[in-house]
Tab-separated table of C-alpha atoms (C1' of nucleotides) in Angstrom:
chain	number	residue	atom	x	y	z
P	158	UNK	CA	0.000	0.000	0.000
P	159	UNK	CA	2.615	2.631	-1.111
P	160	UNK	CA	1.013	5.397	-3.166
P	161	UNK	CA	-1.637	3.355	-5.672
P	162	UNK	CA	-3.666	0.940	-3.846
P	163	UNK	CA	-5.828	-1.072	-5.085
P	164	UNK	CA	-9.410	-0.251	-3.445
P	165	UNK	CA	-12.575	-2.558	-5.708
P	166	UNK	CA	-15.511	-0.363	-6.389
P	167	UNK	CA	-17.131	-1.710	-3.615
P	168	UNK	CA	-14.426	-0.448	-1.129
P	169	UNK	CA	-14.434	3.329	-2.892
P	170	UNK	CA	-18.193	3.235	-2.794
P	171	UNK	CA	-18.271	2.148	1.392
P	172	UNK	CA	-15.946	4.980	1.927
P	173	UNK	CA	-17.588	7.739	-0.217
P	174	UNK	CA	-20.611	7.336	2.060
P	175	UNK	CA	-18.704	6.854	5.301
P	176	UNK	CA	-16.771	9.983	4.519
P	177	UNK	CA	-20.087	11.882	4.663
P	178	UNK	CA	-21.323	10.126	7.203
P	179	UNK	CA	-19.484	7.535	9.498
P	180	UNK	CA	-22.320	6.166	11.263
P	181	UNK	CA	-24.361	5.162	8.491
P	182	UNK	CA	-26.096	1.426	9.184
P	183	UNK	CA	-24.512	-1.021	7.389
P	184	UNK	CA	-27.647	-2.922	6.760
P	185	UNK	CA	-27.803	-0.247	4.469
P	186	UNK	CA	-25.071	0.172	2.160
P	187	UNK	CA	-25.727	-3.855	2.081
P	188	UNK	CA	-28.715	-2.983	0.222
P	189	UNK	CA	-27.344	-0.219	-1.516
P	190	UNK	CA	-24.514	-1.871	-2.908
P	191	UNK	CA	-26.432	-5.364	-3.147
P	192	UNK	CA	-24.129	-7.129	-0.984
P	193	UNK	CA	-24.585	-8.736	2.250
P	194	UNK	CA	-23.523	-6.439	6.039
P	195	UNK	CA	-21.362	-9.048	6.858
P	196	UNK	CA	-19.395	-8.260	3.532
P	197	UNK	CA	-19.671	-4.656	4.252
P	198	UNK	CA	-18.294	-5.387	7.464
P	199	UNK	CA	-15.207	-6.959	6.296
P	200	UNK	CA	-14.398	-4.700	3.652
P	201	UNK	CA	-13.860	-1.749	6.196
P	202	UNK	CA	-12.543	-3.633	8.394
P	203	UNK	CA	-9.611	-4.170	5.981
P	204	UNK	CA	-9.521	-0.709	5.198
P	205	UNK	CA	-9.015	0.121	8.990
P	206	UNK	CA	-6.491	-2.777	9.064
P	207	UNK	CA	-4.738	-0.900	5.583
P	208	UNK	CA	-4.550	2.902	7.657
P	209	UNK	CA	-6.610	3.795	5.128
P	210	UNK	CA	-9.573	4.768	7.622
P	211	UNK	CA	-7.945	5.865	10.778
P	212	UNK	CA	-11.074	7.067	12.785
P	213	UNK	CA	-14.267	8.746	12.912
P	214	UNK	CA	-15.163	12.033	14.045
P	215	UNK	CA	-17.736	14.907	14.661
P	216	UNK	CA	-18.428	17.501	11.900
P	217	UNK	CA	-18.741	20.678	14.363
P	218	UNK	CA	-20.317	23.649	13.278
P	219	UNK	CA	-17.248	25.831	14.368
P	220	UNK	CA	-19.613	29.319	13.940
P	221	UNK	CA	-22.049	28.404	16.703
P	222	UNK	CA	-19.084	27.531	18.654
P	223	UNK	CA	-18.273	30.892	18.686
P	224	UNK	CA	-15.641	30.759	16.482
P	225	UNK	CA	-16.162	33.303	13.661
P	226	UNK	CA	-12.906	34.534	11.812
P	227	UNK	CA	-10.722	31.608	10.039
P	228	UNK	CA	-7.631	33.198	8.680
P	229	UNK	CA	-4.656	31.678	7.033
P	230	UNK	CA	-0.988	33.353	7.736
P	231	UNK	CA	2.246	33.038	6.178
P	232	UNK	CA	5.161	33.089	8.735
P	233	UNK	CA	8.857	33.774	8.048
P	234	UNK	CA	11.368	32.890	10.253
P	235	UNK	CA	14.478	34.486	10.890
P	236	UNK	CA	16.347	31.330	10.200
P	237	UNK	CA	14.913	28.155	8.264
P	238	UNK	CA	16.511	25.765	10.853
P	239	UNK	CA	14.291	27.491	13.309
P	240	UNK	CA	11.189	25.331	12.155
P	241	UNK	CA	10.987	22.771	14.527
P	242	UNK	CA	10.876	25.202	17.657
P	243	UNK	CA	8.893	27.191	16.060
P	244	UNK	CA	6.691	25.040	15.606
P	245	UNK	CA	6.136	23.656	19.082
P	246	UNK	CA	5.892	26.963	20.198
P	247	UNK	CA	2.610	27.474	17.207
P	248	UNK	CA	1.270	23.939	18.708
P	249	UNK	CA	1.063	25.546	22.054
P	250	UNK	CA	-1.709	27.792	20.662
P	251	UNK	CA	-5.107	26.579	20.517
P	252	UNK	CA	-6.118	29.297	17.637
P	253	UNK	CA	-3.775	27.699	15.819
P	254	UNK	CA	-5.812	24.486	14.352
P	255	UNK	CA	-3.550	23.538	10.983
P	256	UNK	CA	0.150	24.088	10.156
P	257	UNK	CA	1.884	23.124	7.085
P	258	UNK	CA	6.029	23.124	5.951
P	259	UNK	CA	5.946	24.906	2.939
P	260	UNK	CA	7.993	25.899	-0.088
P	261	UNK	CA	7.858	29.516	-1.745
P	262	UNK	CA	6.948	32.692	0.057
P	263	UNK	CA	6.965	31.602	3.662
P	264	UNK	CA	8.722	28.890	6.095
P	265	UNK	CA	5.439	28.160	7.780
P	266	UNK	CA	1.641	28.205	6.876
P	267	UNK	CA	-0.964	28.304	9.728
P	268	UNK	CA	-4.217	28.317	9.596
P	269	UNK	CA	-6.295	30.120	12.525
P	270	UNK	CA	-9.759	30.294	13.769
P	271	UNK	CA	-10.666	32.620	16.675
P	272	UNK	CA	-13.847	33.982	18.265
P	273	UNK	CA	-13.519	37.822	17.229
P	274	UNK	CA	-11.201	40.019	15.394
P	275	UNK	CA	-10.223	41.502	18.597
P	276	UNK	CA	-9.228	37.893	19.592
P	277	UNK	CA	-7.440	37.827	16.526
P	278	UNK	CA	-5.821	40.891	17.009
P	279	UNK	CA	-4.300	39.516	20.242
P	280	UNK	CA	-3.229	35.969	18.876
P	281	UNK	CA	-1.426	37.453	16.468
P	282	UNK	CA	0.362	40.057	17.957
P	283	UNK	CA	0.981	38.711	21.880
P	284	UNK	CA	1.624	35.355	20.991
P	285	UNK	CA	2.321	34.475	17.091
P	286	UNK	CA	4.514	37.460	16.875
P	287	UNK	CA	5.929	36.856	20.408
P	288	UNK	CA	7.653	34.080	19.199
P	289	UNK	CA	11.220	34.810	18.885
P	290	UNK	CA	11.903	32.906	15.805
P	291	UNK	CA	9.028	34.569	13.913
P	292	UNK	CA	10.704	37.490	11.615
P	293	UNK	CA	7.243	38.893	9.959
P	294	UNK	CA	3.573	37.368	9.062
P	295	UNK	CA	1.533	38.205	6.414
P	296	UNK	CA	-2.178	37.361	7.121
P	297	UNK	CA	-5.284	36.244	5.028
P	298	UNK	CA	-8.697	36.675	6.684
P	299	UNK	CA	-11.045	34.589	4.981
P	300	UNK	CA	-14.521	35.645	4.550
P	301	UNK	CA	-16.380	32.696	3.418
P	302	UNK	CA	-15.375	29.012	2.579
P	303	UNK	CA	-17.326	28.266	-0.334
P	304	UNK	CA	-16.046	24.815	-0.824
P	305	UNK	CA	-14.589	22.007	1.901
P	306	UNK	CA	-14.382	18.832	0.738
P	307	UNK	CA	-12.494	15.604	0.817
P	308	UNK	CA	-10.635	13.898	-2.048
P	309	UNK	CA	-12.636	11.716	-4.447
P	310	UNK	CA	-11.335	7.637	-3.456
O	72	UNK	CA	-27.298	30.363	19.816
O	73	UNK	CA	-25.956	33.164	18.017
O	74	UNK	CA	-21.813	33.466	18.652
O	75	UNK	CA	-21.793	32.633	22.081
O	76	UNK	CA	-23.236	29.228	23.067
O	77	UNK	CA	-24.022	28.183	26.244
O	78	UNK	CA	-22.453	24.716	26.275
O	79	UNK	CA	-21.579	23.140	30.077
O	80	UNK	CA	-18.613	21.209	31.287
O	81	UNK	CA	-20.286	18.016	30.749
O	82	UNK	CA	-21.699	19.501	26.742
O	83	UNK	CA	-18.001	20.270	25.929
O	84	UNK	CA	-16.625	16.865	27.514
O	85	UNK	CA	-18.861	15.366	25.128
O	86	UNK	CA	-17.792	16.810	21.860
O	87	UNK	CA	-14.371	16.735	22.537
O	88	UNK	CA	-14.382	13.066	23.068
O	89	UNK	CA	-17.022	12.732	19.989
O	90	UNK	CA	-14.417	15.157	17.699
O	91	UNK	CA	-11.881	12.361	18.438
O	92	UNK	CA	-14.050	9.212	18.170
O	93	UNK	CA	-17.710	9.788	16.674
O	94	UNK	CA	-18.028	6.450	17.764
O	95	UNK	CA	-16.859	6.125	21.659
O	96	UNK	CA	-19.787	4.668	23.446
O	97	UNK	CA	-22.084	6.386	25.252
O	98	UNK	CA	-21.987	3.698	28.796
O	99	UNK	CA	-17.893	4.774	28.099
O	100	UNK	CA	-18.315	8.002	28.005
O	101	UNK	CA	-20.828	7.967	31.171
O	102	UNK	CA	-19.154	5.629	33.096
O	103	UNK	CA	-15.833	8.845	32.339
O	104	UNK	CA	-17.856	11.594	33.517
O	105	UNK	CA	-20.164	10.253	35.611
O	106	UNK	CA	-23.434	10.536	34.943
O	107	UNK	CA	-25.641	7.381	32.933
O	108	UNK	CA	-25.731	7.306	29.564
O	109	UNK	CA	-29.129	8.064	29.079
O	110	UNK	CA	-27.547	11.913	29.776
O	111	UNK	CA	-25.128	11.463	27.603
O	112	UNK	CA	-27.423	10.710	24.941
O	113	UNK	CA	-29.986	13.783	25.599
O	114	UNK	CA	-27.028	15.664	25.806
O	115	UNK	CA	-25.702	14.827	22.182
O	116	UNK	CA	-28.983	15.146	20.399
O	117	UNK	CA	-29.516	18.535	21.734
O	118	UNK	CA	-26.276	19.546	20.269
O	119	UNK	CA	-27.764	18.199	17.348
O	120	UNK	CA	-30.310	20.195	17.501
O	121	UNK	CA	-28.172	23.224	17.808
O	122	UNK	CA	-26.958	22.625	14.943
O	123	UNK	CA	-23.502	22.308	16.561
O	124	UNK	CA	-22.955	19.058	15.668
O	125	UNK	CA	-24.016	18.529	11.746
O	126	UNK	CA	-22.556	15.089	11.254
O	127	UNK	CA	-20.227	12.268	11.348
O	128	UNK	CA	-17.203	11.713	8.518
O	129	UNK	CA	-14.754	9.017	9.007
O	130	UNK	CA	-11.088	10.149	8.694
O	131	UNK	CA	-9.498	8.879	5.750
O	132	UNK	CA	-5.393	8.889	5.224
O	133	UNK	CA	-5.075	10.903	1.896
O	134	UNK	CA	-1.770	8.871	1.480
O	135	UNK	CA	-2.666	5.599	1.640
O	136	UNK	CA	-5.232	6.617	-1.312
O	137	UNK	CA	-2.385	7.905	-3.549
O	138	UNK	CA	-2.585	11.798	-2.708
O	139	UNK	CA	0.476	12.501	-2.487
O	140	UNK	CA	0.967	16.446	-3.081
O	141	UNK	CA	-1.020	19.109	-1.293
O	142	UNK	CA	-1.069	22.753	-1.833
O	143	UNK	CA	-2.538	26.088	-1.306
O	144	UNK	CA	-2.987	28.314	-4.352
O	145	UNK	CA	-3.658	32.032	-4.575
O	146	UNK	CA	-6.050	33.395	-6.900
O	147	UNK	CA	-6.486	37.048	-8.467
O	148	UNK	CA	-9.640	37.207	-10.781
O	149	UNK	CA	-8.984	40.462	-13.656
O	150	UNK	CA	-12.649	41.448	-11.658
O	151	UNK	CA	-13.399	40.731	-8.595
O	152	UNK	CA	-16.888	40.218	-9.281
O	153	UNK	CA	-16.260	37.167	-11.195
O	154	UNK	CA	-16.045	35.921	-8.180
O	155	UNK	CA	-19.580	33.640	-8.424
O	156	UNK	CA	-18.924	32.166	-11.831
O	157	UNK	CA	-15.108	31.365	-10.830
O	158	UNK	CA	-15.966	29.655	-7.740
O	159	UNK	CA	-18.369	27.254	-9.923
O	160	UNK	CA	-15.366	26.230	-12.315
O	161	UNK	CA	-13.153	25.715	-8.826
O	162	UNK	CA	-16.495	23.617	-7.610
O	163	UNK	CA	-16.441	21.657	-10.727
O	164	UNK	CA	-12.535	20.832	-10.246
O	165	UNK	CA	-12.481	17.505	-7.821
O	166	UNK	CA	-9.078	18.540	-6.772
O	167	UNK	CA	-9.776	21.424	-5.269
O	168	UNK	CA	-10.707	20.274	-2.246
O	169	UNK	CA	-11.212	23.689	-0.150
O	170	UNK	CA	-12.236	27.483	-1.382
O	171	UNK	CA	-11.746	31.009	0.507
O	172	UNK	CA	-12.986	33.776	-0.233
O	173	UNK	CA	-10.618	36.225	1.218
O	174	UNK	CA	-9.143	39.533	1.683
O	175	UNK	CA	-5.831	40.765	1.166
O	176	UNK	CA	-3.394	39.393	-1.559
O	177	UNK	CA	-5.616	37.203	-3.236
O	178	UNK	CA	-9.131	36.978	-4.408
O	179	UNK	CA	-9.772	33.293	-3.548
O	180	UNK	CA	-7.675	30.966	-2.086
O	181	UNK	CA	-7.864	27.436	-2.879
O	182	UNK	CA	-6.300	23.807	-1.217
O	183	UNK	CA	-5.693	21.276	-3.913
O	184	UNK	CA	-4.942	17.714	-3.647
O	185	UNK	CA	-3.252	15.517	-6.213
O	186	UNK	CA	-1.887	12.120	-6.786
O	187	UNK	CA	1.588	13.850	-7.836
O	188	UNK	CA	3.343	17.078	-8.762
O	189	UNK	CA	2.885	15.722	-13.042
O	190	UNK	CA	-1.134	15.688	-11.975
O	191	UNK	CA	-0.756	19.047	-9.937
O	192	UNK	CA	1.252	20.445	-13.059
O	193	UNK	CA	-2.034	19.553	-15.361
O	194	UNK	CA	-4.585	20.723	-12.750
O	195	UNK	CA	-2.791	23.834	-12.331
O	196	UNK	CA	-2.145	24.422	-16.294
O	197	UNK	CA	-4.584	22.820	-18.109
O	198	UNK	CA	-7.815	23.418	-15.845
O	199	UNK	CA	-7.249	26.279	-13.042
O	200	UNK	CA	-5.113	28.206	-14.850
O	201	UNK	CA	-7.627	27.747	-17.980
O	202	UNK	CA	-10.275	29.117	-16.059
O	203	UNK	CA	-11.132	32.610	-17.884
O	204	UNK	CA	-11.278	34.760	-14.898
O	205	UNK	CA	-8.596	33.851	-13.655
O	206	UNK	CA	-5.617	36.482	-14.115
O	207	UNK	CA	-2.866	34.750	-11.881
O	208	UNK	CA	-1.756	32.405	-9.609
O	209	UNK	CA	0.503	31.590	-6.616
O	210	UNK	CA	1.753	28.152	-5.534
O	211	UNK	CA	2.923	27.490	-2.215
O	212	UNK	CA	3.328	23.595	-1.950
O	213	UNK	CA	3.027	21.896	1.338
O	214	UNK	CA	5.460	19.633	2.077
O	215	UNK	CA	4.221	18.197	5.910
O	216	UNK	CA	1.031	19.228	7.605
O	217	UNK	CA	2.477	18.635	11.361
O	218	UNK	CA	-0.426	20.513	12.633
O	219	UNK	CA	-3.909	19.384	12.009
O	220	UNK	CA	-7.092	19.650	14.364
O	221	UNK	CA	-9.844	21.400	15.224
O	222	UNK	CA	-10.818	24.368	17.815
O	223	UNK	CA	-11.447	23.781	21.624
O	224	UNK	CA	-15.156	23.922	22.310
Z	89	DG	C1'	-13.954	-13.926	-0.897
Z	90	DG	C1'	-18.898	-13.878	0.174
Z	91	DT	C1'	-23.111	-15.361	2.801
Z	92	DG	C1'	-26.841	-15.894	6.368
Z	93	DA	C1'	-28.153	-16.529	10.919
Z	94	DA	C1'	-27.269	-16.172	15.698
Z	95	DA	C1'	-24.923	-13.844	19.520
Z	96	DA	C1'	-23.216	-9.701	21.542
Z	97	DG	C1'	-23.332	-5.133	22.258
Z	98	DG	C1'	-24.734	-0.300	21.830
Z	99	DC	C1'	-28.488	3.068	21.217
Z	100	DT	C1'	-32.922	5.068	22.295
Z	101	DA	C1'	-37.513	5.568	24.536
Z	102	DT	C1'	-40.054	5.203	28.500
Z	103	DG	C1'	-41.479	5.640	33.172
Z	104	DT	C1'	-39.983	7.569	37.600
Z	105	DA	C1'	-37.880	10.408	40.998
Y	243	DT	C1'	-33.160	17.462	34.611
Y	244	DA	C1'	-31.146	13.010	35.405
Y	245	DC	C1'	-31.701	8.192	36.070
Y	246	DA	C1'	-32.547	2.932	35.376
Y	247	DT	C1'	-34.477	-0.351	32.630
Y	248	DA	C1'	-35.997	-2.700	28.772
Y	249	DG	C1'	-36.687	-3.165	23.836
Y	250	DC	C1'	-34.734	-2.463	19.500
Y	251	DC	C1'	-31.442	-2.053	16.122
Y	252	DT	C1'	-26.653	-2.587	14.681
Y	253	DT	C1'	-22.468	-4.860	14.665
Y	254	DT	C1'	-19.797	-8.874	14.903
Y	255	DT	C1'	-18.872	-13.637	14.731
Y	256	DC	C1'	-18.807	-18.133	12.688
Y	257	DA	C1'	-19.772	-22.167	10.085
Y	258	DC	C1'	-20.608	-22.946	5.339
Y	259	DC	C1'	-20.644	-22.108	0.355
DNA sequence: GGTGAAAAGGCTATGTA
DNA sequence: TACATAGCCTTTTCACC
């Protein structure tokens, strides 16, 4: 299981629908997919087995939890070999919900949800920009997310 | 339930352990913070209700399915107001798996997810970059993704 | 590898405090 | 509002095809 895989149309059809919804009976995708649950069963068990389902969770509604702004920020260190600390210091920060290694215009890409703009305001200036190995931050609020999605299996 | 929320201890136990395991059982979960799982259940289907929890998604390892390359990609539209009719090319593009709407640099700003940088190069080239409202573009490839979870409730 | 039926276990509704 | 119980539905197992 290195890069391809090789995943029947049954297997890609089980995980389409558990991807939008992971508690769906399987009594019923046995009817769906006019095989029996105990086939159902073992097919995503496999795919457990393979790491190619790791887990189940939630879909929150992050807006009625108060959180309203989502903004992305680039982050340039002072020094590339910086990252790692860096980084533990960005994990410390609950706003801070995604972080990604990347090449081009910035060192580090985060991706930030808070409750308020105010909030914001203080994330990024008392603690992202506290961080001694941060040089400067360019940030992207985002206004709506018009798409979210998962890759087609 | 309009920004604030008024979610208890007990509420926000809940959907922590549910944003980790959609599946933990509810006599688990009781027997953990100690009340019967009867509560537990009233307590998750008013949450429901709410609207704070929409749904359950299993979590699927893009890797093991043969995405290998992820990357965030900046978008400037020659009019702004293009925006609609853009956003319904992006929506028609299954590697585009996220779309902002945004302020600053970029118009909308887009995650993509391919099976390698050949497939990015065509995506990017042959179908985004195709895309007549589009004006320009800017890459920023991710190369890890240490960080990756959701906000506190 | 798939099936069907039986066993085990979790979820949900009800009655009660 | 929370609890205990009981019924129901889902998952899991297993012998067989």
């Amino acid at each position: 299981m290195h890069g391809t895989n090789n995943l029947d149309d049954l297997d890609k059809a089980i995980l389409k629908t558990l991807m939008e919804d992971a508690r769906r009976p399987y009594a019923e995708m046995a009817k769906q997919f006019d095989v029996s649950p105990a086939t159902i069963h073992v097919r995503i068990e496999k795919m457990k087995a393979a790491g190619i389902i790791e887990g189940t969770e939630v879909v929150v509604n992050t807006k009625k939890l108060g959180y309203d702004v989502c903004c992305f920020i680039g982050i340039n260190l002072y020094a590339a070999r910086d990252y790692h600390s860096a980084l533990e210091k960005l994990n410390a920060l609950d706003e801070v919900v995604e972080a990604y290694y990347t090449t081009g215009a910035y060192n580090i890409f985060v991706k930030l949800m808070c409750r308020s703009i105010e909030e914001l305001q203080h994330v990024l200036i008392d603690k992202l920009q506290a961080i001694e190995e941060v040089q400067s931050t360019e940030t992207l609020i985002s206004l709506q997310n018009p798409i979210s999605r998962n890759v087609n299996p």
